[in-house]
PDB file of C-alpha atoms in Angstrom:
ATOM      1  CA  UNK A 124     -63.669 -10.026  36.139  1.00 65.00           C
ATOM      2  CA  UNK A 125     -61.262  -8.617  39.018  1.00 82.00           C
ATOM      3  CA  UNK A 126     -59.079  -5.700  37.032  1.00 81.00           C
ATOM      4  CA  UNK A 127     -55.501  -8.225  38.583  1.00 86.00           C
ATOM      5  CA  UNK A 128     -57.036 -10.630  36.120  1.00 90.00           C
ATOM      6  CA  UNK A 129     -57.395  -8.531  33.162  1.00 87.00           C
ATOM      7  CA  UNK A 130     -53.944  -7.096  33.671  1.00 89.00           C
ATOM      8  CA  UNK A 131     -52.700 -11.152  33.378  1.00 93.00           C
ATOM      9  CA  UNK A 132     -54.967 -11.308  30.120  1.00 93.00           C
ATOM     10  CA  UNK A 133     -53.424  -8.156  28.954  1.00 93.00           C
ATOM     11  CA  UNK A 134     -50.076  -9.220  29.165  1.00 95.00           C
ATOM     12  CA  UNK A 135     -50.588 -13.199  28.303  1.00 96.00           C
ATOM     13  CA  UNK A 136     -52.577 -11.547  25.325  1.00 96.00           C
ATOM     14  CA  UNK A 137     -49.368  -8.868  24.594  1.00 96.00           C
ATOM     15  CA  UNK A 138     -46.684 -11.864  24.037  1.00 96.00           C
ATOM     16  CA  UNK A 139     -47.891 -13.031  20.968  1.00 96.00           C
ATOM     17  CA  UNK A 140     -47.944  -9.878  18.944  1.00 97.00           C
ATOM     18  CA  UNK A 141     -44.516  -9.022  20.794  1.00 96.00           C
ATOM     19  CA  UNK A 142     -42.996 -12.578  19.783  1.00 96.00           C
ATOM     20  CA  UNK A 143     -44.606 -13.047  16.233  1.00 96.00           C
ATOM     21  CA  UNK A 144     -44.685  -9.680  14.763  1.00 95.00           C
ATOM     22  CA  UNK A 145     -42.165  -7.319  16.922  1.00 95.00           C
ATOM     23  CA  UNK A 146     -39.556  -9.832  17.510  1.00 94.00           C
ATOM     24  CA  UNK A 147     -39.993 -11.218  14.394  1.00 93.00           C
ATOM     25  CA  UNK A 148     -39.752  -7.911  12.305  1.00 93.00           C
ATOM     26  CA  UNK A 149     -36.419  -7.278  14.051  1.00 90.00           C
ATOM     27  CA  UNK A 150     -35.048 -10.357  13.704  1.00 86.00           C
ATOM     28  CA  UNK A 151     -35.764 -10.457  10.395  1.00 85.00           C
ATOM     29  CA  UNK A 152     -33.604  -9.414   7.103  1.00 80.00           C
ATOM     30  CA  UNK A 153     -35.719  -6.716   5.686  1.00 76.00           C
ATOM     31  CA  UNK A 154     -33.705  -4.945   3.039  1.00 79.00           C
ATOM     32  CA  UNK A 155     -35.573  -2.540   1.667  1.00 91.00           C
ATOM     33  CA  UNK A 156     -37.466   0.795   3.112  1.00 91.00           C
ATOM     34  CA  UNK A 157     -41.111   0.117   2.110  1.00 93.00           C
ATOM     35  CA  UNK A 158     -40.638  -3.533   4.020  1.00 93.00           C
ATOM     36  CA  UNK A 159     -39.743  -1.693   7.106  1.00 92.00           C
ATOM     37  CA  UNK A 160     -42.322   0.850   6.749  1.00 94.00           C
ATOM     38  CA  UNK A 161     -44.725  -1.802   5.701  1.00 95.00           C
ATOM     39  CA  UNK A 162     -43.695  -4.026   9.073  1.00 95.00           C
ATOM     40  CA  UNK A 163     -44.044  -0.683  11.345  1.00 96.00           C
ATOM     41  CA  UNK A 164     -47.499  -0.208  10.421  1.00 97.00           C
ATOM     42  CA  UNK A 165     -48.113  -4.052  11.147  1.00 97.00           C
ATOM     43  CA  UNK A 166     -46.756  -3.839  14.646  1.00 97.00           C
ATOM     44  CA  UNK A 167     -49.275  -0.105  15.059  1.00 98.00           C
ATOM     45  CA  UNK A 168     -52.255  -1.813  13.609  1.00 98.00           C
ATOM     46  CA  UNK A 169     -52.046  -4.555  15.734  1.00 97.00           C
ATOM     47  CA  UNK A 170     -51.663  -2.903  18.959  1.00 97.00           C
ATOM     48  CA  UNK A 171     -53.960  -0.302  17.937  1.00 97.00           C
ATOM     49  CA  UNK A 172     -56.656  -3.504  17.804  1.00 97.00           C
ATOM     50  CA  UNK A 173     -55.554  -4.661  20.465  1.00 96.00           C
ATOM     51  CA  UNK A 174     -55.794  -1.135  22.414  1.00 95.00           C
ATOM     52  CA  UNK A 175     -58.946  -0.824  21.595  1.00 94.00           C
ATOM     53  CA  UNK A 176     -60.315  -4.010  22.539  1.00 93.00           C
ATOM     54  CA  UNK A 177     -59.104  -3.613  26.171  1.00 92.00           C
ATOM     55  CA  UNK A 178     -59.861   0.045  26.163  1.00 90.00           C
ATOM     56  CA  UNK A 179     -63.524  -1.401  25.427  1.00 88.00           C
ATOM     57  CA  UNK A 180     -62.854  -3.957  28.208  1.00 83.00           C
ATOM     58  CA  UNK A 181     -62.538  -1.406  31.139  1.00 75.00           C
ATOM     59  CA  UNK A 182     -62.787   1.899  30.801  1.00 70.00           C
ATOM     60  CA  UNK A 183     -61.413   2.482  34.310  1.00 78.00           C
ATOM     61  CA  UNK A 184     -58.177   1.766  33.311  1.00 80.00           C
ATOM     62  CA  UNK A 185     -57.609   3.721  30.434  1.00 84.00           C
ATOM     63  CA  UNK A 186     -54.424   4.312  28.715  1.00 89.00           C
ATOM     64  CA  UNK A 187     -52.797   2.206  31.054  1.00 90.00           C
ATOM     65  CA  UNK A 188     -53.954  -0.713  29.056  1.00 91.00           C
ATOM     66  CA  UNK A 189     -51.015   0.452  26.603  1.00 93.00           C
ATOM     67  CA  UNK A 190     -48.625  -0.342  28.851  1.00 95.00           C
ATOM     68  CA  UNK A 191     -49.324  -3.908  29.754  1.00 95.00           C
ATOM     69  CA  UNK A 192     -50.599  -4.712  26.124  1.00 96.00           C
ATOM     70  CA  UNK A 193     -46.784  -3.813  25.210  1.00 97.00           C
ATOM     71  CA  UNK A 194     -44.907  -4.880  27.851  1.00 97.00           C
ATOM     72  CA  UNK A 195     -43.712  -8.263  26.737  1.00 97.00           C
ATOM     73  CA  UNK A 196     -43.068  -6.403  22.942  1.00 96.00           C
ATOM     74  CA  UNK A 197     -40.883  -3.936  25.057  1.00 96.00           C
ATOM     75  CA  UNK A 198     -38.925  -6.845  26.943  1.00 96.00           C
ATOM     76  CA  UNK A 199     -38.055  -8.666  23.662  1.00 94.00           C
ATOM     77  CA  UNK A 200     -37.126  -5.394  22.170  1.00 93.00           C
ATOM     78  CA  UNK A 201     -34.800  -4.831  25.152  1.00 92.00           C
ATOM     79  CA  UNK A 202     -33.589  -8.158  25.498  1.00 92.00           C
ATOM     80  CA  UNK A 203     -32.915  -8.662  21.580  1.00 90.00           C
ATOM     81  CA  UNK A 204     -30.726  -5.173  21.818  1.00 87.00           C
ATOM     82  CA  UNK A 205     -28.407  -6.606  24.216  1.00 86.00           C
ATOM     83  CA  UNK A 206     -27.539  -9.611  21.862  1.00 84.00           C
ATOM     84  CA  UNK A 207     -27.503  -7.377  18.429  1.00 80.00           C
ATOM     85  CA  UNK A 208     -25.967  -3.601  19.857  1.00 76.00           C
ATOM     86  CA  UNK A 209     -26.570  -2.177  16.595  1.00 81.00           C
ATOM     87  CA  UNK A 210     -29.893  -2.468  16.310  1.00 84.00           C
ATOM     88  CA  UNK A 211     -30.957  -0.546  19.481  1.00 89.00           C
ATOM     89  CA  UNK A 212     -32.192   2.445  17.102  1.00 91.00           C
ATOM     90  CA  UNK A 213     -34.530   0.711  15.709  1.00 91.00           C
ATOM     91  CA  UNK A 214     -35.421  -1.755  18.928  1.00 92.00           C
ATOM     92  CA  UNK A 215     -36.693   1.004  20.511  1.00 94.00           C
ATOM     93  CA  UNK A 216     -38.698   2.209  17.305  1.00 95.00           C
ATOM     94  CA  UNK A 217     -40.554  -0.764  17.375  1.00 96.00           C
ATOM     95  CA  UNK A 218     -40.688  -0.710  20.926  1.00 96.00           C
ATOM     96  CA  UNK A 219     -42.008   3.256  21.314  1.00 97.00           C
ATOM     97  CA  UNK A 220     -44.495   1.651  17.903  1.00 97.00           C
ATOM     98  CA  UNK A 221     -46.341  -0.743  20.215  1.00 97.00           C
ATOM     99  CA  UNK A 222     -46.266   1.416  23.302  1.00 97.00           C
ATOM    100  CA  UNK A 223     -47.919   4.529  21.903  1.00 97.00           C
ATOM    101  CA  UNK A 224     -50.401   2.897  19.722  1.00 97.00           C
ATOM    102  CA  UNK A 225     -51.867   0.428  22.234  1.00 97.00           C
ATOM    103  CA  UNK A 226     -51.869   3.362  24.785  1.00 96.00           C
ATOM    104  CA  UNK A 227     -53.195   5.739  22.279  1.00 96.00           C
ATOM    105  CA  UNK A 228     -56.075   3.464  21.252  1.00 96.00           C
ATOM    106  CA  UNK A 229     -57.304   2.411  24.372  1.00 94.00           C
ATOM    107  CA  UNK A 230     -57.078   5.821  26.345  1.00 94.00           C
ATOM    108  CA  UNK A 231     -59.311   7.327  23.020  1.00 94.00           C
ATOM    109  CA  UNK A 232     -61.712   3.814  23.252  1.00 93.00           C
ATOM    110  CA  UNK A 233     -62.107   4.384  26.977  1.00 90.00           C
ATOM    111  CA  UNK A 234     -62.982   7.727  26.793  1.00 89.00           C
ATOM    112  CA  UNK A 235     -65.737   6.793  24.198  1.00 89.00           C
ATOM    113  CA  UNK A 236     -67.004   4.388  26.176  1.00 85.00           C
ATOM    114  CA  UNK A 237     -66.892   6.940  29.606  1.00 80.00           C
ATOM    115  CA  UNK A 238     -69.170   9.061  27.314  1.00 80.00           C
ATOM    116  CA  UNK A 239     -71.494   6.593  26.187  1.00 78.00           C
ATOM    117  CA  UNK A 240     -72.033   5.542  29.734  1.00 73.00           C
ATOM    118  CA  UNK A 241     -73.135   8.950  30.664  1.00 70.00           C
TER     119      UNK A 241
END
């Protein structure tokens, strides 16, 4: 599959754990600490799947996967600060969440599979 294609997956693939569990965890009354912890590790366990699987997927790419994984999690994020100021703090927590574990995961998958190939 031509890498343009993958890069469409990637992101088609990225709005549904953007919408359902970013967008949803910030939109959502949590009131107490351990449900916002609890929700973080949701949104880095997901993406950290996720990472992985297209880290797996090409190995050419790299960490670069990451970044169109979370994309569409980082344009809700964005787009949901401008409507509710306050929560920009924690927007972007969510937002740097997804970002760092799906690039994380599928630089470190990558590289496994770069090695295995040797």
């Amino acid at each position: 599959m031509k890498k343009s294609l993958w890069i469409a997956l990637a992101l088609i693939i990225g709005i549904l754990p953007g919408f359902f569990l970013v967008f949803n965890f910030m939109f959502s009354d949590i009131i107490s600490l351990n449900e916002r912890i609890l929700s973080f590790l949701i949104v880095i366990a997901a993406y950290l799947i996720l990472g992985a699987a297209f880290g797996l997927a090409g190995s050419d790419i790299g960490w670069k996967w990451g970044i169109w994984i979370s994309l569409p999690a980082v344009i809700i994020a964005l787009a949901y600060s401008f409507s509710e100021a306050g929560t920009l703090a924690m927007n972007l927590a969510y937002s740097a969440s997804a970002l760092g574990s799906s690039a994380i995961s599928a630089y470190l998958t990558s590289k496994l599979l770069r090695k295995r190939k040797q």
